[in-house]
Amino acid sequence: MLLSIIKRILLRLLLQQKIEMENTQFIIQKDNTANPGPLGLCGFGLSTILLNLHNAGLFGMDTMILAMGIFFGGITQIIVGSMEWKKNNIFGTMAFTSYGSFWLILVALLVMPKMGLGEAPTPIAMGYFLTVWGILSLGFFVVTIKLGRAMMILFASVVILFALLAAANFTGNHTIHIIAGIEGVICGSIAIYIAMAQLFETVYGRQILPLK
């Protein structure tokens, strides 16, 4: 008698659990957040253009470049890197956070010695500094082989820019420095082009500027 009662209770519990499972609704969340990439590319592109107009000899190193480097080139790109992390884009996270950090470090290297916080780096030291960033950029370039022609061209130009700037610092050759400035303007312009192409495609729902 007792076993019969226990069996009926267990059967009732199993039936109730089955009914609850059949009535359970699974909710699938869809990522509807905007693509942060164009914003990061604008931060990289505009800051790179202005710095390299200075490298090309058009104007001196002033607070305009430093402010752009801190806020749009640095902080904005790091924020974009965090946004790319939330979208599960490891390349975007690494690239934007790295180059955002580069801009903040570069400003620190220029400002800290003037504040009495350490010695200014020598041209040789800056040459090695730019070399390691060029090596990192080369790694990013390899990744862009799978991301389309426009991104490949952009990161190839970044690698060339770091190579030219490193060579200018190692050799002290002013002509190489000017050539690096011109190449840097081209590099930044490519980044702006990609940013606008992605923006136009999102807004108009079709490709306006080619990326492949």
Short mmCIF file of C-alpha atoms in Angstrom, two decimals:
data_model
loop_
_atom_site.label_atom_id
_atom_site.label_comp_id
_atom_site.label_asym_id
_atom_site.label_seq_id
_atom_site.Cartn_x
_atom_site.Cartn_y
_atom_site.Cartn_z
CA MET A 1 0.00 0.00 0.00
CA LEU A 2 2.76 2.42 0.98
CA LEU A 3 4.78 1.57 -2.13
CA SER A 4 1.74 2.24 -4.31
CA ILE A 5 1.27 5.69 -2.77
CA ILE A 6 4.96 6.57 -3.23
CA LYS A 7 4.81 5.42 -6.85
CA ARG A 8 1.76 7.59 -7.56
CA ILE A 9 3.48 10.62 -5.98
CA LEU A 10 6.63 10.12 -8.06
CA LEU A 11 4.62 9.70 -11.26
CA ARG A 12 2.70 12.90 -10.48
CA LEU A 13 5.95 14.82 -9.88
CA LEU A 14 7.48 13.55 -13.11
CA LEU A 15 4.35 14.49 -15.05
CA GLN A 16 4.33 17.96 -13.53
CA GLN A 17 8.00 18.46 -14.38
CA LYS A 18 7.35 17.37 -17.97
CA ILE A 19 4.49 19.85 -18.30
CA GLU A 20 6.66 22.67 -16.90
CA MET A 21 9.47 21.87 -19.36
CA GLU A 22 7.05 21.88 -22.29
CA ASN A 23 5.72 25.27 -21.24
CA THR A 24 9.18 26.79 -20.74
CA GLN A 25 9.99 29.54 -23.25
CA PHE A 26 13.59 30.01 -24.27
CA ILE A 27 14.57 33.65 -24.80
CA ILE A 28 17.31 34.36 -27.37
CA GLN A 29 18.89 37.79 -27.13
CA LYS A 30 19.95 39.47 -30.35
CA ASP A 31 22.75 42.05 -30.41
CA ASN A 32 21.16 45.25 -31.73
CA THR A 33 23.96 47.58 -30.65
CA ALA A 34 25.69 49.75 -33.25
CA ASN A 35 29.05 48.93 -34.81
CA PRO A 36 31.64 50.98 -32.85
CA GLY A 37 34.36 50.41 -35.47
CA PRO A 38 33.81 53.62 -37.52
CA LEU A 39 34.17 55.76 -34.39
CA GLY A 40 37.47 54.10 -33.50
CA LEU A 41 38.72 54.45 -37.07
CA CYS A 42 37.89 58.18 -37.00
CA GLY A 43 39.79 58.59 -33.73
CA PHE A 44 42.79 56.80 -35.23
CA GLY A 45 42.55 58.49 -38.63
CA LEU A 46 42.14 62.13 -37.63
CA SER A 47 44.82 61.96 -34.93
CA THR A 48 47.23 60.24 -37.32
CA ILE A 49 46.64 62.84 -40.04
CA LEU A 50 47.27 65.79 -37.71
CA LEU A 51 50.41 64.29 -36.14
CA ASN A 52 51.87 63.50 -39.54
CA LEU A 53 51.09 66.92 -40.96
CA HIS A 54 53.45 68.03 -38.18
CA ASN A 55 55.96 65.33 -39.19
CA ALA A 56 55.76 66.61 -42.76
CA GLY A 57 56.80 70.05 -41.49
CA LEU A 58 53.55 72.02 -41.82
CA PHE A 59 53.40 73.14 -38.18
CA GLY A 60 55.01 72.51 -34.80
CA MET A 61 54.09 70.14 -31.99
CA ASP A 62 51.46 72.03 -30.02
CA THR A 63 48.52 71.39 -27.69
CA MET A 64 46.19 70.80 -30.65
CA ILE A 65 48.00 67.53 -31.43
CA LEU A 66 48.38 66.63 -27.75
CA ALA A 67 44.67 67.16 -27.05
CA MET A 68 43.66 65.12 -30.09
CA GLY A 69 46.04 62.39 -28.97
CA ILE A 70 44.61 62.25 -25.45
CA PHE A 71 40.89 62.47 -26.16
CA PHE A 72 40.09 61.27 -29.69
CA GLY A 73 43.15 59.20 -30.50
CA GLY A 74 43.56 57.78 -26.99
CA ILE A 75 40.51 57.68 -24.74
CA THR A 76 37.96 57.27 -27.55
CA GLN A 77 39.80 54.32 -29.09
CA ILE A 78 40.11 52.59 -25.72
CA ILE A 79 36.36 53.01 -25.17
CA VAL A 80 35.73 51.59 -28.65
CA GLY A 81 38.00 48.66 -27.80
CA SER A 82 35.79 47.93 -24.77
CA MET A 83 32.69 48.13 -26.97
CA GLU A 84 34.25 45.69 -29.45
CA TRP A 85 34.95 43.31 -26.54
CA LYS A 86 31.23 43.28 -25.71
CA LYS A 87 30.51 42.41 -29.34
CA ASN A 88 32.96 39.46 -29.10
CA ASN A 89 35.38 41.01 -31.62
CA ILE A 90 38.87 40.21 -30.32
CA PHE A 91 40.64 41.90 -33.26
CA GLY A 92 38.74 45.16 -32.75
CA THR A 93 39.38 44.95 -29.00
CA MET A 94 43.12 44.45 -29.44
CA ALA A 95 43.63 46.96 -32.26
CA PHE A 96 41.62 49.89 -30.88
CA THR A 97 42.77 49.42 -27.28
CA SER A 98 46.40 49.08 -28.41
CA TYR A 99 46.43 52.17 -30.63
CA GLY A 100 44.44 54.15 -28.06
CA SER A 101 47.13 53.27 -25.53
CA PHE A 102 49.82 54.23 -28.06
CA TRP A 103 48.44 57.75 -28.31
CA LEU A 104 48.27 58.20 -24.53
CA ILE A 105 51.82 56.85 -24.17
CA LEU A 106 53.08 59.15 -26.93
CA VAL A 107 51.57 62.21 -25.24
CA ALA A 108 53.06 61.08 -21.92
CA LEU A 109 56.51 60.76 -23.53
CA LEU A 110 56.24 64.36 -24.74
CA VAL A 111 54.72 65.91 -21.60
CA MET A 112 56.30 64.00 -18.68
CA PRO A 113 59.89 65.28 -19.22
CA LYS A 114 58.56 68.87 -19.29
CA MET A 115 56.92 68.19 -15.91
CA GLY A 116 60.19 66.93 -14.47
CA LEU A 117 58.98 63.33 -14.47
CA GLY A 118 61.95 61.55 -16.00
CA GLU A 119 64.31 62.08 -18.90
CA ALA A 120 63.09 62.67 -22.45
CA PRO A 121 63.66 59.57 -24.63
CA THR A 122 66.62 59.72 -27.01
CA PRO A 123 66.05 59.33 -30.77
CA ILE A 124 67.50 55.80 -30.54
CA ALA A 125 65.07 54.93 -27.74
CA MET A 126 62.19 56.33 -29.81
CA GLY A 127 63.42 54.26 -32.74
CA TYR A 128 63.07 51.07 -30.70
CA PHE A 129 59.73 52.24 -29.33
CA LEU A 130 58.37 52.72 -32.84
CA THR A 131 59.92 49.44 -33.99
CA VAL A 132 58.03 47.32 -31.44
CA TRP A 133 54.79 49.05 -32.41
CA GLY A 134 55.58 48.27 -36.03
CA ILE A 135 56.03 44.59 -35.15
CA LEU A 136 52.66 44.56 -33.36
CA SER A 137 51.06 46.23 -36.38
CA LEU A 138 52.60 43.58 -38.62
CA GLY A 139 50.78 40.95 -36.56
CA PHE A 140 47.53 42.86 -37.01
CA PHE A 141 48.22 43.06 -40.75
CA VAL A 142 48.46 39.27 -40.96
CA VAL A 143 45.00 39.04 -39.36
CA THR A 144 43.51 41.51 -41.86
CA ILE A 145 44.27 39.11 -44.71
CA LYS A 146 40.96 37.50 -43.72
CA LEU A 147 39.15 40.84 -43.18
CA GLY A 148 39.12 42.34 -46.67
CA ARG A 149 41.30 44.43 -48.95
CA ALA A 150 40.57 47.82 -47.38
CA MET A 151 41.69 46.72 -43.92
CA MET A 152 44.76 45.04 -45.43
CA ILE A 153 45.77 48.28 -47.13
CA LEU A 154 45.19 50.26 -43.93
CA PHE A 155 47.35 48.02 -41.74
CA ALA A 156 50.03 47.71 -44.42
CA SER A 157 50.25 51.51 -44.39
CA VAL A 158 50.46 51.48 -40.57
CA VAL A 159 53.39 49.04 -40.70
CA ILE A 160 55.16 51.20 -43.31
CA LEU A 161 54.54 54.33 -41.23
CA PHE A 162 56.11 52.85 -38.10
CA ALA A 163 59.05 51.56 -40.16
CA LEU A 164 59.68 55.00 -41.67
CA LEU A 165 59.37 56.79 -38.32
CA ALA A 166 61.71 54.28 -36.68
CA ALA A 167 64.24 54.69 -39.51
CA ALA A 168 64.03 58.49 -39.21
CA ASN A 169 64.80 58.30 -35.49
CA PHE A 170 67.62 55.76 -35.86
CA THR A 171 69.33 57.70 -38.66
CA GLY A 172 68.37 61.28 -37.84
CA ASN A 173 67.51 61.74 -41.51
CA HIS A 174 65.05 64.63 -41.84
CA THR A 175 64.00 63.61 -45.35
CA ILE A 176 62.82 60.21 -44.12
CA HIS A 177 60.87 62.01 -41.40
CA ILE A 178 59.07 64.15 -44.01
CA ILE A 179 58.34 61.07 -46.16
CA ALA A 180 56.93 59.37 -43.05
CA GLY A 181 54.71 62.40 -42.48
CA ILE A 182 53.31 62.21 -46.01
CA GLU A 183 52.75 58.45 -45.69
CA GLY A 184 51.07 59.00 -42.31
CA VAL A 185 48.58 61.43 -43.83
CA ILE A 186 47.73 58.77 -46.42
CA CYS A 187 47.41 56.15 -43.67
CA GLY A 188 45.03 58.30 -41.62
CA SER A 189 43.01 59.13 -44.74
CA ILE A 190 42.53 55.41 -45.48
CA ALA A 191 41.18 54.92 -41.94
CA ILE A 192 38.70 57.78 -42.43
CA TYR A 193 37.64 56.30 -45.80
CA ILE A 194 36.88 52.92 -44.20
CA ALA A 195 34.99 54.59 -41.35
CA MET A 196 32.81 56.59 -43.78
CA ALA A 197 32.24 53.54 -45.98
CA GLN A 198 30.96 51.55 -43.00
CA LEU A 199 28.83 54.49 -41.80
CA PHE A 200 27.26 55.07 -45.24
CA GLU A 201 26.50 51.37 -45.64
CA THR A 202 24.75 51.26 -42.26
CA VAL A 203 22.70 54.43 -42.84
CA TYR A 204 21.77 53.86 -46.50
CA GLY A 205 21.44 50.08 -46.27
CA ARG A 206 23.72 49.50 -49.24
CA GLN A 207 27.38 49.85 -50.11
CA ILE A 208 28.26 53.39 -51.25
CA LEU A 209 32.05 53.25 -51.03
CA PRO A 210 33.75 49.94 -51.96
CA LEU A 211 35.70 48.10 -49.26
CA LYS A 212 36.77 44.96 -51.17
#
